[in-house]
Short mmCIF file of C-alpha atoms in Angstrom, two decimals:
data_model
loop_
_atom_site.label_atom_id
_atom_site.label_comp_id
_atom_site.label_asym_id
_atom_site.label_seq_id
_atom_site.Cartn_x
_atom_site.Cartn_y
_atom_site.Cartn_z
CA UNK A 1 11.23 6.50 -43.96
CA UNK A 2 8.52 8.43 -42.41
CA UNK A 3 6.13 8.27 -45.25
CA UNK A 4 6.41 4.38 -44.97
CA UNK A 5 5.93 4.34 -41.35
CA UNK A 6 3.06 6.32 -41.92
CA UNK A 7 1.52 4.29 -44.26
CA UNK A 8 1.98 1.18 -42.58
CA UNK A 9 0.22 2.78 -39.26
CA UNK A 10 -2.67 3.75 -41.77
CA UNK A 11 -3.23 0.53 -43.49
CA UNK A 12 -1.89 -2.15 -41.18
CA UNK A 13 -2.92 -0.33 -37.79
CA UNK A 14 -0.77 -2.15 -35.87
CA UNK A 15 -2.16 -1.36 -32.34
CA UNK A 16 -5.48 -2.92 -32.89
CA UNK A 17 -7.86 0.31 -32.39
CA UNK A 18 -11.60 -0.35 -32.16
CA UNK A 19 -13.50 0.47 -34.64
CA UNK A 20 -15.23 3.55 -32.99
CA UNK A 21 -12.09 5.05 -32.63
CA UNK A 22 -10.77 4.70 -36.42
CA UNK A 23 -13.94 5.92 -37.81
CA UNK A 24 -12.95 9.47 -35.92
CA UNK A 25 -9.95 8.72 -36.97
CA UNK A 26 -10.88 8.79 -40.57
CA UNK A 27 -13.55 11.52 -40.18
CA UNK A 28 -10.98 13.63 -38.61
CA UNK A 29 -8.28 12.90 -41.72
CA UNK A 30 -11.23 13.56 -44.02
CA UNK A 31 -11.86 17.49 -42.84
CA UNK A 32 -8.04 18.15 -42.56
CA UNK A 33 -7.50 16.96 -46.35
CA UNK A 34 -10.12 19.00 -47.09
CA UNK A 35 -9.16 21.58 -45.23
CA UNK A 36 -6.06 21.32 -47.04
CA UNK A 37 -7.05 21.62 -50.62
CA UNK A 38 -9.70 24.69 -50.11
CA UNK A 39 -6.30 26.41 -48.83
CA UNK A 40 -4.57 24.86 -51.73
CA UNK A 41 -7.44 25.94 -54.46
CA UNK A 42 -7.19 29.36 -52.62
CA UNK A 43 -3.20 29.96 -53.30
CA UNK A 44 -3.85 28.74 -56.78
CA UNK A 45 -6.74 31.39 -57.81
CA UNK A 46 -4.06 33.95 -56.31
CA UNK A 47 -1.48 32.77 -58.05
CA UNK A 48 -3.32 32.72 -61.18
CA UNK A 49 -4.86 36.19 -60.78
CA UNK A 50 -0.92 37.35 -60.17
CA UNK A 51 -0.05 35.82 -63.31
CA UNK A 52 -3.01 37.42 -65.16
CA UNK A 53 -2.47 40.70 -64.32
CA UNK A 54 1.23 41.00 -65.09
#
């Protein structure tokens, strides 16, 4: 229920932003994803080094 919520805020945007304000929007969503997946990549070279070594 949340995921669709959220995706209908992201694709519909319901409360009419301006423009400005959903390109920092977007820029913002952009670095955390990022963000994200160098943490992600990170875990996985552990993990795989763990694995390795054992």
């Amino acid at each position: 229920m949340l995921l669709t919520v959220g995706l209908i805020g992201f694709l519909a945007d319901p409360l009419h932003l301006p423009p400005d304000l959903l390109g920092v929007r977007d820029q913002r969503a952009s670095v955390i994803s990022t963000f994200i997946g160098a943490v992600g990549l990170v875990v996985a070279m552990v993990a795989l080094l763990r694995a390795h070594r054992t």
